[in-house]
């Protein structure tokens, strides 16, 4: 079984949530509304072993476990374009675009044998999957590996920071462990979207005030964009709360 794929740069997949490396998040903090996505993956689920390597594990009932992935994301409603998507469908930050975008449609955050569905374009996407496109996946092995390997390497490096951070959060906020456990036991899973600012004290090289100065206008702008549409109520609430957090941080600047 082989799959062919070629990007024609239609920009149709540049909508909604975008997982980011820590460096990509910090490098585009003046553009992307940053949050942390916490996703439990139940034991036996797809890419579970990789999730254990990249995240932490929590106990469930019946001696089962779940791995929890923690990832920075650009948190944009699914029907809204990435802030870097230009009107002509091209990427405004092409030369510095995130690792995730470079690896598209493959994902370094998934096991190599779990990429099949990513190579099936959605109805309105203009990806070329005909016989003129190169073979990118054959017998569950990735053929063109470079961008995939770079993303995987970055995720492994980020895990060295994100895992101890997440352990600390679980130890200091008991309700977080409980909420993740409940989420992991739901039939269709799910994820939690939490503040990005809590991670910053773990990144000794980051000036939190400079970061707050970049994130505050981004959050305020997304809060405004989502203020009048009932379907964006959850996003609006998070942008507003996050803007408040970044404002409080800025107010405490020396
Ligand atoms: S950064 Fe560029 S390539 Fe990535 S989702 Fe945004 S517009 Fe698309
Ligand atoms: S939908 Fe397909 S063709 Fe369009 S930008 Fe995304 S990967 Fe490229």
mmCIF file of C-alpha atoms and ligand atoms in Angstrom:
data_model
loop_
_atom_site.group_PDB
_atom_site.id
_atom_site.type_symbol
_atom_site.label_atom_id
_atom_site.label_comp_id
_atom_site.label_asym_id
_atom_site.label_seq_id
_atom_site.Cartn_x
_atom_site.Cartn_y
_atom_site.Cartn_z
ATOM 1 C CA UNK A 1 0.000 0.000 0.000
ATOM 2 C CA UNK A 2 1.431 3.368 -0.992
ATOM 3 C CA UNK A 3 0.212 6.948 -0.772
ATOM 4 C CA UNK A 4 1.119 9.844 -3.024
ATOM 5 C CA UNK A 5 0.987 13.438 -1.906
ATOM 6 C CA UNK A 6 2.036 16.853 -3.131
ATOM 7 C CA UNK A 7 1.143 20.217 -1.654
ATOM 8 C CA UNK A 8 -0.187 22.755 -4.176
ATOM 9 C CA UNK A 9 -0.119 25.557 -1.578
ATOM 10 C CA UNK A 10 -3.885 26.168 -1.584
ATOM 11 C CA UNK A 11 -3.771 27.175 2.112
ATOM 12 C CA UNK A 12 -6.952 25.232 2.953
ATOM 13 C CA UNK A 13 -5.333 23.273 5.806
ATOM 14 C CA UNK A 14 -4.048 26.461 7.457
ATOM 15 C CA UNK A 15 -7.117 26.822 9.686
ATOM 16 C CA UNK A 16 -7.721 26.196 13.364
ATOM 17 C CA UNK A 17 -5.375 24.780 16.018
ATOM 18 C CA UNK A 18 -1.707 24.492 15.111
ATOM 19 C CA UNK A 19 0.619 22.442 17.357
ATOM 20 C CA UNK A 20 3.942 24.219 17.895
ATOM 21 C CA UNK A 21 7.372 23.487 19.268
ATOM 22 C CA UNK A 22 8.408 25.703 22.185
ATOM 23 C CA UNK A 23 10.790 27.622 19.906
ATOM 24 C CA UNK A 24 8.126 28.083 17.240
ATOM 25 C CA UNK A 25 5.687 29.353 19.879
ATOM 26 C CA UNK A 26 8.186 31.866 21.259
ATOM 27 C CA UNK A 27 9.383 32.882 17.790
ATOM 28 C CA UNK A 28 5.844 33.721 16.657
ATOM 29 C CA UNK A 29 4.478 35.073 19.953
ATOM 30 C CA UNK A 30 3.581 38.361 18.263
ATOM 31 C CA UNK A 31 1.244 36.491 15.904
ATOM 32 C CA UNK A 32 -0.151 33.264 17.400
ATOM 33 C CA UNK A 33 -2.487 33.122 20.438
ATOM 34 C CA UNK A 34 -0.488 30.683 22.586
ATOM 35 C CA UNK A 35 -1.952 28.055 24.907
ATOM 36 C CA UNK A 36 -0.937 24.597 26.104
ATOM 37 C CA UNK A 37 -2.905 21.596 24.937
ATOM 38 C CA UNK A 38 -3.011 18.656 27.405
ATOM 39 C CA UNK A 39 -4.166 15.472 25.683
ATOM 40 C CA UNK A 40 -4.586 12.095 27.431
ATOM 41 C CA UNK A 41 -3.982 9.037 25.232
ATOM 42 C CA UNK A 42 -5.369 5.830 26.714
ATOM 43 C CA UNK A 43 -3.181 2.735 27.009
ATOM 44 C CA UNK A 44 -3.684 0.701 23.841
ATOM 45 C CA UNK A 45 -4.684 3.796 21.834
ATOM 46 C CA UNK A 46 -2.963 4.863 18.611
ATOM 47 C CA UNK A 47 0.603 6.160 19.054
ATOM 48 C CA UNK A 48 0.366 5.416 22.805
ATOM 49 C CA UNK A 49 4.020 4.352 23.137
ATOM 50 C CA UNK A 50 5.175 7.579 21.516
ATOM 51 C CA UNK A 51 2.846 9.581 23.797
ATOM 52 C CA UNK A 52 4.537 7.895 26.812
ATOM 53 C CA UNK A 53 7.931 9.010 25.496
ATOM 54 C CA UNK A 54 6.754 12.560 24.847
ATOM 55 C CA UNK A 55 4.508 13.038 27.875
ATOM 56 C CA UNK A 56 3.812 11.747 31.377
ATOM 57 C CA UNK A 57 1.592 8.915 32.507
ATOM 58 C CA UNK A 58 -1.346 8.868 34.921
ATOM 59 C CA UNK A 59 -3.161 5.934 36.513
ATOM 60 C CA UNK A 60 -6.707 5.045 35.479
ATOM 61 C CA UNK A 61 -9.137 2.442 36.851
ATOM 62 C CA UNK A 62 -8.465 -1.299 36.458
ATOM 63 C CA UNK A 63 -4.681 -0.898 36.524
ATOM 64 C CA UNK A 64 -4.775 0.899 33.147
ATOM 65 C CA UNK A 65 -2.758 4.001 32.396
ATOM 66 C CA UNK A 66 -2.972 6.990 30.097
ATOM 67 C CA UNK A 67 -0.148 9.032 28.632
ATOM 68 C CA UNK A 68 -0.666 12.793 28.652
ATOM 69 C CA UNK A 69 0.873 14.882 25.847
ATOM 70 C CA UNK A 70 1.534 18.548 26.546
ATOM 71 C CA UNK A 71 2.060 20.791 23.530
ATOM 72 C CA UNK A 72 2.124 24.514 22.860
ATOM 73 C CA UNK A 73 -0.497 25.423 20.260
ATOM 74 C CA UNK A 74 -1.688 28.379 18.251
ATOM 75 C CA UNK A 75 -5.285 28.266 19.467
ATOM 76 C CA UNK A 76 -7.470 29.512 16.611
ATOM 77 C CA UNK A 77 -11.121 28.465 16.075
ATOM 78 C CA UNK A 78 -11.389 25.684 13.446
ATOM 79 C CA UNK A 79 -13.229 27.938 10.999
ATOM 80 C CA UNK A 80 -10.730 30.803 11.273
ATOM 81 C CA UNK A 81 -7.460 31.079 9.322
ATOM 82 C CA UNK A 82 -4.013 30.952 10.847
ATOM 83 C CA UNK A 83 -2.875 34.516 11.520
ATOM 84 C CA UNK A 84 0.031 33.864 9.127
ATOM 85 C CA UNK A 85 -2.199 32.859 6.200
ATOM 86 C CA UNK A 86 -2.177 35.539 3.499
ATOM 87 C CA UNK A 87 -5.209 36.420 1.395
ATOM 88 C CA UNK A 88 -3.599 34.686 -1.623
ATOM 89 C CA UNK A 89 -3.443 31.395 0.346
ATOM 90 C CA UNK A 90 0.314 31.532 0.910
ATOM 91 C CA UNK A 91 2.136 31.585 4.236
ATOM 92 C CA UNK A 92 3.380 34.983 5.397
ATOM 93 C CA UNK A 93 6.138 33.350 7.449
ATOM 94 C CA UNK A 94 7.151 30.736 4.883
ATOM 95 C CA UNK A 95 10.878 30.970 5.597
ATOM 96 C CA UNK A 96 10.304 30.680 9.344
ATOM 97 C CA UNK A 97 7.188 28.558 9.389
ATOM 98 C CA UNK A 98 6.741 26.124 12.295
ATOM 99 C CA UNK A 99 8.180 22.585 12.214
ATOM 100 C CA UNK A 100 4.600 21.251 12.193
ATOM 101 C CA UNK A 101 3.862 23.065 8.922
ATOM 102 C CA UNK A 102 7.131 21.887 7.357
ATOM 103 C CA UNK A 103 6.289 18.264 8.120
ATOM 104 C CA UNK A 104 2.724 18.519 6.748
ATOM 105 C CA UNK A 105 0.860 16.306 5.983
ATOM 106 C CA UNK A 106 2.986 13.856 8.000
ATOM 107 C CA UNK A 107 3.218 14.243 11.760
ATOM 108 C CA UNK A 108 6.285 13.711 13.924
ATOM 109 C CA UNK A 109 3.879 13.546 16.863
ATOM 110 C CA UNK A 110 2.414 10.275 15.588
ATOM 111 C CA UNK A 111 3.979 6.838 15.310
ATOM 112 C CA UNK A 112 5.401 6.158 11.857
ATOM 113 C CA UNK A 113 2.817 3.428 11.213
ATOM 114 C CA UNK A 114 -0.048 5.778 12.155
ATOM 115 C CA UNK A 115 0.098 8.354 9.336
ATOM 116 C CA UNK A 116 -2.398 6.926 6.826
ATOM 117 C CA UNK A 117 -5.395 9.159 7.554
ATOM 118 C CA UNK A 118 -3.222 12.290 7.424
ATOM 119 C CA UNK A 119 -2.556 11.591 3.753
ATOM 120 C CA UNK A 120 -6.225 11.657 2.772
ATOM 121 C CA UNK A 121 -7.093 15.282 1.933
ATOM 122 C CA UNK A 122 -10.358 16.747 3.220
ATOM 123 C CA UNK A 123 -13.080 17.507 0.659
ATOM 124 C CA UNK A 124 -12.091 21.110 -0.097
ATOM 125 C CA UNK A 125 -8.317 20.650 0.090
ATOM 126 C CA UNK A 126 -6.405 20.894 -3.199
ATOM 127 C CA UNK A 127 -3.605 18.442 -2.372
ATOM 128 C CA UNK A 128 -2.377 16.451 -5.362
ATOM 129 C CA UNK A 129 -2.694 12.727 -4.619
ATOM 130 C CA UNK A 130 -2.752 11.576 -8.240
ATOM 131 C CA UNK A 131 -0.127 9.470 -10.018
ATOM 132 C CA UNK A 132 1.823 12.668 -10.787
ATOM 133 C CA UNK A 133 2.523 13.235 -7.079
ATOM 134 C CA UNK A 134 5.504 11.571 -5.373
ATOM 135 C CA UNK A 135 5.032 8.507 -3.183
ATOM 136 C CA UNK A 136 5.454 9.728 0.397
ATOM 137 C CA UNK A 137 4.295 6.652 2.376
ATOM 138 C CA UNK A 138 4.738 3.002 1.511
ATOM 139 C CA UNK A 139 3.827 -0.050 3.625
ATOM 140 C CA UNK A 140 3.469 2.180 6.733
ATOM 141 C CA UNK A 141 6.949 3.634 6.251
ATOM 142 C CA UNK A 142 7.648 7.279 5.471
ATOM 143 C CA UNK A 143 9.553 7.691 2.213
ATOM 144 C CA UNK A 144 10.484 11.378 2.389
ATOM 145 C CA UNK A 145 11.707 11.652 5.950
ATOM 146 C CA UNK A 146 13.603 14.854 6.527
ATOM 147 C CA UNK A 147 10.829 17.181 7.787
ATOM 148 C CA UNK A 148 9.230 14.346 9.788
ATOM 149 C CA UNK A 149 12.524 13.535 11.523
ATOM 150 C CA UNK A 150 13.184 17.196 12.301
ATOM 151 C CA UNK A 151 9.762 17.573 13.887
ATOM 152 C CA UNK A 152 10.214 14.356 15.884
ATOM 153 C CA UNK A 153 13.643 15.481 17.103
ATOM 154 C CA UNK A 154 12.208 18.823 18.211
ATOM 155 C CA UNK A 155 9.323 17.111 20.039
ATOM 156 C CA UNK A 156 11.806 14.884 21.903
ATOM 157 C CA UNK A 157 13.870 17.912 22.926
ATOM 158 C CA UNK A 158 10.726 19.776 24.053
ATOM 159 C CA UNK A 159 9.631 16.753 26.100
ATOM 160 C CA UNK A 160 12.701 17.256 28.328
ATOM 161 C CA UNK A 161 11.175 20.580 29.360
ATOM 162 C CA UNK A 162 7.464 19.797 29.161
ATOM 163 C CA UNK A 163 7.492 16.551 31.169
ATOM 164 C CA UNK A 164 9.015 17.963 34.395
ATOM 165 C CA UNK A 165 6.833 21.062 34.007
ATOM 166 C CA UNK A 166 3.709 18.902 33.729
ATOM 167 C CA UNK A 167 4.739 16.746 36.735
ATOM 168 C CA UNK A 168 5.128 19.907 38.786
ATOM 169 C CA UNK A 169 1.700 21.159 37.690
ATOM 170 C CA UNK A 170 0.078 17.835 38.586
ATOM 171 C CA UNK A 171 1.725 17.862 42.026
ATOM 172 C CA UNK A 172 0.716 21.425 42.765
ATOM 173 C CA UNK A 173 -2.845 21.329 41.333
ATOM 174 C CA UNK A 174 -4.551 18.064 42.457
ATOM 175 C CA UNK A 175 -7.742 18.887 40.498
ATOM 176 C CA UNK A 176 -5.713 18.831 37.262
ATOM 177 C CA UNK A 177 -4.852 15.148 37.710
ATOM 178 C CA UNK A 178 -8.498 14.407 38.457
ATOM 179 C CA UNK A 179 -9.724 16.296 35.384
ATOM 180 C CA UNK A 180 -7.193 14.561 33.115
ATOM 181 C CA UNK A 181 -8.177 11.175 34.531
ATOM 182 C CA UNK A 182 -11.854 11.871 33.817
ATOM 183 C CA UNK A 183 -10.997 13.054 30.305
ATOM 184 C CA UNK A 184 -8.927 9.937 29.604
ATOM 185 C CA UNK A 185 -11.877 7.738 30.579
ATOM 186 C CA UNK A 186 -14.356 9.440 28.286
ATOM 187 C CA UNK A 187 -15.279 7.201 25.314
ATOM 188 C CA UNK A 188 -14.209 9.789 22.750
ATOM 189 C CA UNK A 189 -11.334 11.322 24.714
ATOM 190 C CA UNK A 190 -10.677 15.030 24.389
ATOM 191 C CA UNK A 191 -8.150 17.558 25.570
ATOM 192 C CA UNK A 192 -7.734 20.520 27.905
ATOM 193 C CA UNK A 193 -6.587 23.969 26.800
ATOM 194 C CA UNK A 194 -4.590 25.672 29.530
ATOM 195 C CA UNK A 195 -2.534 28.793 29.966
ATOM 196 C CA UNK A 196 0.857 29.143 28.229
ATOM 197 C CA UNK A 197 2.166 31.616 30.809
ATOM 198 C CA UNK A 198 2.536 28.869 33.446
ATOM 199 C CA UNK A 199 5.294 27.287 31.326
ATOM 200 C CA UNK A 200 7.375 30.442 31.021
ATOM 201 C CA UNK A 201 9.096 30.286 34.458
ATOM 202 C CA UNK A 202 10.579 26.923 33.297
ATOM 203 C CA UNK A 203 12.205 28.680 30.326
ATOM 204 C CA UNK A 204 15.042 30.554 32.006
ATOM 205 C CA UNK A 205 16.084 32.261 28.770
ATOM 206 C CA UNK A 206 12.681 33.900 28.201
ATOM 207 C CA UNK A 207 11.897 37.474 29.252
ATOM 208 C CA UNK A 208 8.313 37.044 30.480
ATOM 209 C CA UNK A 209 7.570 40.774 30.241
ATOM 210 C CA UNK A 210 8.670 40.938 26.606
ATOM 211 C CA UNK A 211 6.551 37.846 25.918
ATOM 212 C CA UNK A 212 3.540 39.388 27.698
ATOM 213 C CA UNK A 213 3.948 42.532 25.575
ATOM 214 C CA UNK A 214 3.681 40.370 22.441
ATOM 215 C CA UNK A 215 0.841 38.127 23.602
ATOM 216 C CA UNK A 216 -1.457 40.746 25.115
ATOM 217 C CA UNK A 217 -2.364 42.438 21.789
ATOM 218 C CA UNK A 218 -2.728 39.037 20.076
ATOM 219 C CA UNK A 219 -5.156 37.798 22.744
ATOM 220 C CA UNK A 220 -7.052 41.104 22.763
ATOM 221 C CA UNK A 221 -7.400 40.936 18.986
ATOM 222 C CA UNK A 222 -8.688 37.334 19.036
ATOM 223 C CA UNK A 223 -11.045 38.193 21.940
ATOM 224 C CA UNK A 224 -12.506 40.919 19.713
ATOM 225 C CA UNK A 225 -12.701 38.681 16.630
ATOM 226 C CA UNK A 226 -14.654 36.062 18.595
ATOM 227 C CA UNK A 227 -16.824 38.399 20.652
ATOM 228 C CA UNK A 228 -19.985 38.316 18.562
ATOM 229 C CA UNK A 229 -20.295 34.701 17.454
ATOM 230 C CA UNK A 230 -21.968 32.285 19.888
ATOM 231 C CA UNK A 231 -20.060 29.316 18.404
ATOM 232 C CA UNK A 232 -16.802 31.010 19.447
ATOM 233 C CA UNK A 233 -17.903 31.462 23.070
ATOM 234 C CA UNK A 234 -15.319 29.021 24.515
ATOM 235 C CA UNK A 235 -12.485 30.539 22.532
ATOM 236 C CA UNK A 236 -13.607 34.054 23.458
ATOM 237 C CA UNK A 237 -13.621 33.169 27.161
ATOM 238 C CA UNK A 238 -10.081 31.773 26.938
ATOM 239 C CA UNK A 239 -8.690 34.720 24.966
ATOM 240 C CA UNK A 240 -10.216 37.162 27.449
ATOM 241 C CA UNK A 241 -8.840 35.254 30.461
ATOM 242 C CA UNK A 242 -5.418 34.954 28.847
ATOM 243 C CA UNK A 243 -5.340 38.663 27.972
ATOM 244 C CA UNK A 244 -6.062 39.341 31.663
ATOM 245 C CA UNK A 245 -3.172 37.084 32.732
ATOM 246 C CA UNK A 246 -0.691 38.721 30.360
ATOM 247 C CA UNK A 247 -1.903 42.173 31.456
ATOM 248 C CA UNK A 248 -1.320 41.320 35.131
ATOM 249 C CA UNK A 249 2.188 40.089 34.274
ATOM 250 C CA UNK A 250 2.928 43.306 32.383
ATOM 251 C CA UNK A 251 1.562 45.395 35.265
ATOM 252 C CA UNK A 252 4.156 43.752 37.523
ATOM 253 C CA UNK A 253 7.050 44.599 35.183
ATOM 254 C CA UNK A 254 9.972 46.359 36.899
HETATM 255 S S1 LIG B 1 2.258 29.195 9.775
HETATM 256 FE FE1 LIG B 1 1.979 29.315 7.557
HETATM 257 S S2 LIG B 1 1.996 27.197 6.836
HETATM 258 FE FE2 LIG B 1 1.667 27.149 9.045
HETATM 259 S S3 LIG B 1 -0.573 27.075 9.327
HETATM 260 FE FE3 LIG B 1 0.061 29.233 9.390
HETATM 261 S S4 LIG B 1 -0.157 29.969 7.291
HETATM 262 FE FE4 LIG B 1 -0.155 27.722 7.212
HETATM 263 S S1 LIG B 2 -4.590 21.554 1.928
HETATM 264 FE FE1 LIG B 2 -3.023 20.310 0.885
HETATM 265 S S2 LIG B 2 -2.452 21.504 -0.900
HETATM 266 FE FE2 LIG B 2 -3.529 22.880 0.437
HETATM 267 S S3 LIG B 2 -1.885 23.858 1.645
HETATM 268 FE FE3 LIG B 2 -2.604 22.100 2.841
HETATM 269 S S4 LIG B 2 -1.242 20.390 2.286
HETATM 270 FE FE4 LIG B 2 -0.992 22.023 0.708
#
